[in-house]
Amino acid sequence: MKFNLNMVLAALLGTIFVLMTVSFVSEAIFDPRLPETEGYVIAVPETDASGAPAKVEETPISVLLASAAPDAGERVFKRCQACHTDTEGGPNKVGPNLWDIVNRPVASHEGFSYSAAMKDYANGGETLWTYENLDAFIKAPKKDVPGTAMGFAGLSDDEDRADLIAYLSTMSNDPVPFPEPPSDETADAGSATGDGSGEVAAPAEGGEAAPAATDGASGDADAGPANAESTTAEPAPDAEATPPGSAESEQPASGQ
C-alpha cells in the first residue's frame, strides 16, 4: 500500500515537472511581447477650427533642387528607362524622348502621339515643362493631368523627385538654371499674410477686396483699380455745390 502511494506521488510530481518545463520552454520560444499599453493607435488627421483637414505645406521645388544630387537622380531614372530615353536624338518609346525636357513646350516632341488630355494641358504650346510643372506632374501624373495616358503612379518622395529633375536638367546642351529658393524674409512675410505679398489689401467700394499694391503694378491694366491707396476721397460738403461729373471722377478706374 505504501509502495503504491509512493508511485502515485512520484507520477504526480513527474507530471507537474513535465508540464512546468513545457510551459517555460514555450514562453521562451513564443514570447508574445505584449505592448506596454493595450489597444491600437488610430491616426486622426489634424483639422483646423472649421473642421476641415489641415493643409499640408509642400516644399517648393526651388528649395528641393538646392540640395538635389543629379547622380542620385540618374539612379532614379532607371525606373523610367522602360518608357523613356534621355539621350540627344534618342527614339521615342512608350513615352517621348526626354532630352532637353526642361522649359520645352508640353506635348511638342516630334514624332510622338500625345493623349488628348496632354494636348489640352499644353494649351497650344503655351505651357512649358518648367521645374514647377515637372515637379507637380512627376509627383502625381494622373492628378496633375487627369486623363493622361502615362501609367506611372508618380514619385511621392521629395528627395527622389528633386534628384530626378536635377538629373533631367543635365540632359541638355544648355541646361536651364535652377530657380532661386525664396529668401527667409520673403517666406516670413508670406507666412504672416498668407499670400506672400506682405501687405493687407484695402476693401474697395462695393464691399470687394482690392488687390494689394505691388511694385510696378501701377501700369498693369489687370492689377485692379487705378487708385490702390487705402484712403478714399472726402465727400463734398454740400451736394448742391458738387459740379456735374465730379462724382464720376472720384470713382476708381475699372481696370478693363
Coordinates of C-alpha atoms in Angstrom, one line a residue:
M1 CA 0.0 0.0 0.0
K2 CA 2.8 2.4 0.9
F3 CA 4.7 1.4 -2.2
N4 CA 1.6 2.2 -4.4
L5 CA 1.2 5.6 -2.7
N6 CA 4.8 6.4 -3.4
M7 CA 4.4 5.5 -7.1
V8 CA 1.3 7.7 -7.4
L9 CA 3.1 10.7 -5.8
A10 CA 6.1 10.2 -8.0
A11 CA 3.9 10.1 -11.1
L12 CA 2.1 13.2 -10.0
L13 CA 5.4 15.1 -9.3
G14 CA 6.8 13.9 -12.6
T15 CA 3.7 15.2 -14.5
I16 CA 3.9 18.5 -12.8
F17 CA 7.6 18.8 -13.6
V18 CA 7.0 18.0 -17.3
L19 CA 4.1 20.5 -17.5
M20 CA 6.2 23.3 -15.9
T21 CA 9.1 22.5 -18.2
V22 CA 7.0 22.7 -21.3
S23 CA 5.4 25.9 -20.1
F24 CA 8.8 27.6 -19.5
V25 CA 10.2 26.4 -22.9
S26 CA 7.0 27.6 -24.7
E27 CA 7.3 31.1 -23.2
A28 CA 10.9 31.2 -24.2
I29 CA 10.2 30.2 -27.8
F30 CA 6.9 32.1 -28.3
D31 CA 7.4 35.3 -26.4
P32 CA 4.3 37.4 -27.2
R33 CA 6.0 40.8 -26.5
L34 CA 2.8 42.5 -25.4
P35 CA 2.7 46.3 -25.8
E36 CA 3.0 48.5 -22.8
T37 CA -0.5 49.9 -23.3
E38 CA -3.3 47.8 -24.7
G39 CA -5.2 48.8 -27.8
Y40 CA -4.4 50.3 -31.2
V41 CA -3.4 53.8 -32.1
I42 CA -5.8 55.4 -34.5
A43 CA -4.2 58.2 -36.6
V44 CA -6.6 61.1 -36.9
P45 CA -5.7 63.9 -39.4
E46 CA -5.3 67.3 -37.8
T47 CA -8.1 69.7 -38.6
D48 CA -8.4 73.5 -38.3
A49 CA -11.0 75.3 -36.3
S50 CA -13.6 74.9 -39.1
G51 CA -13.3 71.2 -39.0
A52 CA -11.5 70.9 -42.4
P53 CA -8.3 68.8 -42.6
A54 CA -5.2 70.9 -42.0
K55 CA -3.4 71.8 -45.2
V56 CA 0.0 70.1 -45.5
E57 CA 2.6 72.6 -46.6
E58 CA 4.6 71.5 -49.6
T59 CA 8.3 72.3 -50.0
P60 CA 8.8 74.4 -53.2
I61 CA 10.9 72.7 -55.9
S62 CA 13.3 75.6 -55.8
V63 CA 14.2 74.6 -52.2
L64 CA 14.4 70.9 -53.0
L65 CA 16.7 71.5 -56.0
A66 CA 19.2 73.4 -53.9
S67 CA 20.2 70.2 -52.3
A68 CA 19.4 67.8 -55.1
A69 CA 22.0 65.3 -56.5
P70 CA 22.0 64.6 -60.2
D71 CA 24.0 61.4 -59.7
A72 CA 21.3 60.1 -57.4
G73 CA 18.7 61.2 -60.0
E74 CA 20.4 59.1 -62.6
R75 CA 19.7 56.0 -60.5
V76 CA 16.1 57.1 -60.0
F77 CA 15.8 57.5 -63.8
K78 CA 16.3 53.8 -64.2
R79 CA 12.6 53.4 -63.2
C80 CA 11.8 55.5 -66.3
Q81 CA 14.0 53.8 -68.9
A82 CA 11.4 51.2 -69.9
C83 CA 9.3 54.1 -71.3
H84 CA 11.7 57.0 -72.0
T85 CA 15.1 57.7 -73.4
D86 CA 17.2 60.6 -72.2
T87 CA 19.9 60.9 -74.9
E88 CA 20.1 63.5 -77.6
G89 CA 18.3 62.3 -80.7
G90 CA 17.1 59.2 -78.8
P91 CA 14.0 57.4 -80.0
N92 CA 10.5 57.7 -78.6
K93 CA 9.3 54.6 -76.7
V94 CA 6.1 54.3 -74.8
G95 CA 6.8 57.9 -73.8
P96 CA 8.6 60.7 -75.6
N97 CA 12.4 61.3 -75.5
L98 CA 13.3 63.5 -72.5
W99 CA 16.4 65.1 -73.9
D100 CA 16.2 68.9 -73.3
I101 CA 12.9 68.5 -71.4
V102 CA 13.2 71.5 -69.1
N103 CA 11.3 74.5 -70.5
R104 CA 10.3 72.5 -73.5
P105 CA 6.7 73.2 -74.6
V106 CA 4.3 70.5 -73.4
A107 CA 3.3 67.8 -76.0
S108 CA 5.7 69.2 -78.6
H109 CA 8.2 66.4 -79.2
E110 CA 8.3 65.5 -82.8
G111 CA 7.0 62.1 -83.8
F112 CA 5.2 61.2 -80.6
S113 CA 1.4 60.8 -80.4
Y114 CA 0.2 62.6 -77.2
S115 CA -3.1 61.9 -75.4
A116 CA -6.0 64.4 -75.7
A117 CA -5.6 65.3 -72.0
M118 CA -1.9 66.2 -72.5
K119 CA -2.7 68.3 -75.6
D120 CA -5.3 70.2 -73.6
Y121 CA -2.8 70.7 -70.8
A122 CA -0.3 72.0 -73.4
N123 CA -2.7 74.9 -74.2
G124 CA -1.5 75.2 -77.7
G125 CA 2.2 75.2 -76.8
E126 CA 1.9 77.9 -74.2
T127 CA 2.5 75.6 -71.2
L128 CA 6.2 74.7 -70.7
W129 CA 7.8 72.0 -68.7
T130 CA 9.2 74.3 -66.1
Y131 CA 10.8 73.0 -63.0
E132 CA 7.5 73.6 -61.1
N133 CA 5.4 71.8 -63.8
L134 CA 7.7 68.9 -63.9
D135 CA 7.6 68.6 -60.1
A136 CA 3.8 68.6 -60.0
F137 CA 3.5 66.1 -62.9
I138 CA 6.1 63.6 -61.7
K139 CA 4.7 63.7 -58.2
A140 CA 1.2 62.6 -59.3
P141 CA 0.7 62.4 -63.1
K142 CA -3.0 61.5 -63.1
K143 CA -3.8 64.1 -60.5
D144 CA -1.9 66.9 -62.3
V145 CA -3.2 66.0 -65.8
P146 CA -6.4 64.0 -65.4
G147 CA -6.8 61.6 -68.4
T148 CA -3.1 61.3 -69.2
A149 CA -2.1 58.0 -70.8
M150 CA 1.0 57.9 -68.6
G151 CA 0.7 54.8 -66.4
F152 CA 3.4 55.7 -63.9
A153 CA 1.9 56.3 -60.4
G154 CA 4.3 59.1 -59.6
L155 CA 7.2 59.8 -57.2
S156 CA 5.9 61.0 -53.8
D157 CA 9.3 61.2 -52.2
D158 CA 10.5 64.8 -52.4
E159 CA 14.2 63.9 -52.4
D160 CA 13.9 61.3 -55.2
R161 CA 11.8 63.6 -57.2
A162 CA 14.2 66.6 -56.9
D163 CA 17.2 64.3 -57.7
L164 CA 15.4 63.1 -60.8
I165 CA 14.5 66.6 -62.0
A166 CA 18.1 67.7 -61.3
Y167 CA 19.4 64.8 -63.5
L168 CA 16.9 65.6 -66.3
S169 CA 18.2 69.2 -66.3
T170 CA 21.7 68.0 -67.2
M171 CA 20.3 66.2 -70.2
S172 CA 20.7 69.3 -72.4
N173 CA 23.5 71.2 -74.2
D174 CA 22.3 74.4 -72.5
P175 CA 20.9 73.4 -69.0
V176 CA 18.3 75.7 -67.5
P177 CA 19.5 77.3 -64.2
F178 CA 17.6 76.2 -61.1
P179 CA 15.0 78.7 -59.7
E180 CA 16.2 80.7 -56.8
P181 CA 14.7 79.5 -53.5
P182 CA 12.7 82.1 -51.6
S183 CA 14.6 84.1 -49.1
D184 CA 13.9 83.9 -45.4
E185 CA 12.4 87.4 -45.4
T186 CA 10.1 86.6 -48.2
A187 CA 9.0 83.3 -46.6
D188 CA 8.3 85.1 -43.3
A189 CA 6.3 87.8 -45.0
G190 CA 4.3 85.3 -46.9
S191 CA 3.5 83.3 -43.8
A192 CA 2.4 86.4 -41.9
T193 CA -0.1 87.5 -44.6
G194 CA -0.9 84.1 -46.1
D195 CA -0.3 85.2 -49.7
G196 CA 3.3 86.3 -49.6
S197 CA 2.6 89.9 -50.5
G198 CA 3.4 91.3 -47.1
E199 CA 0.5 93.8 -47.4
V200 CA -3.1 93.7 -46.4
A201 CA -5.5 94.7 -49.3
A202 CA -7.8 97.5 -48.5
P203 CA -11.5 97.0 -49.3
A204 CA -12.7 98.7 -52.5
E205 CA -16.1 100.3 -52.9
G206 CA -18.9 97.8 -53.2
G207 CA -17.5 95.6 -50.5
E208 CA -15.0 93.7 -52.7
A209 CA -11.4 93.5 -51.6
A210 CA -8.9 95.4 -53.8
P211 CA -5.6 93.7 -54.7
A212 CA -2.6 94.8 -52.6
A213 CA -0.4 97.3 -54.3
T214 CA 2.9 95.9 -55.6
D215 CA 6.0 97.4 -57.2
G216 CA 5.4 98.3 -60.8
A217 CA 1.7 97.4 -60.7
S218 CA 0.5 100.9 -61.5
G219 CA 0.9 100.4 -65.2
D220 CA -0.8 96.9 -65.3
A221 CA -4.4 97.1 -66.5
D222 CA -5.2 93.8 -64.8
A223 CA -3.7 94.8 -61.5
G224 CA -7.0 96.2 -60.1
P225 CA -8.3 99.7 -59.6
A226 CA -6.0 102.5 -60.6
N227 CA -6.4 104.1 -57.2
A228 CA -4.9 101.5 -54.9
E229 CA -4.5 103.7 -51.8
S230 CA -6.4 102.8 -48.7
T231 CA -7.7 106.3 -48.3
T232 CA -11.0 107.4 -50.0
A233 CA -12.0 110.7 -51.5
E234 CA -13.6 113.1 -49.0
P235 CA -17.3 113.6 -49.6
A236 CA -18.4 117.0 -50.9
P237 CA -19.7 119.3 -48.1
D238 CA -22.8 120.2 -50.0
A239 CA -24.4 118.0 -52.6
E240 CA -25.7 121.1 -54.4
A241 CA -22.2 122.5 -54.7
T242 CA -20.9 119.4 -56.3
P243 CA -20.2 120.2 -60.0
P244 CA -21.7 117.7 -62.6
G245 CA -19.5 114.8 -63.4
S246 CA -17.3 115.2 -60.3
A247 CA -18.8 112.1 -58.7
E248 CA -17.7 110.1 -61.7
S249 CA -14.2 111.4 -61.5
E250 CA -13.9 110.2 -57.9
Q251 CA -14.6 106.6 -58.9
P252 CA -11.6 104.3 -59.4
A253 CA -10.8 103.1 -62.9
S254 CA -12.4 99.8 -63.9
G255 CA -9.1 98.2 -65.0
Q256 CA -10.7 96.7 -68.1

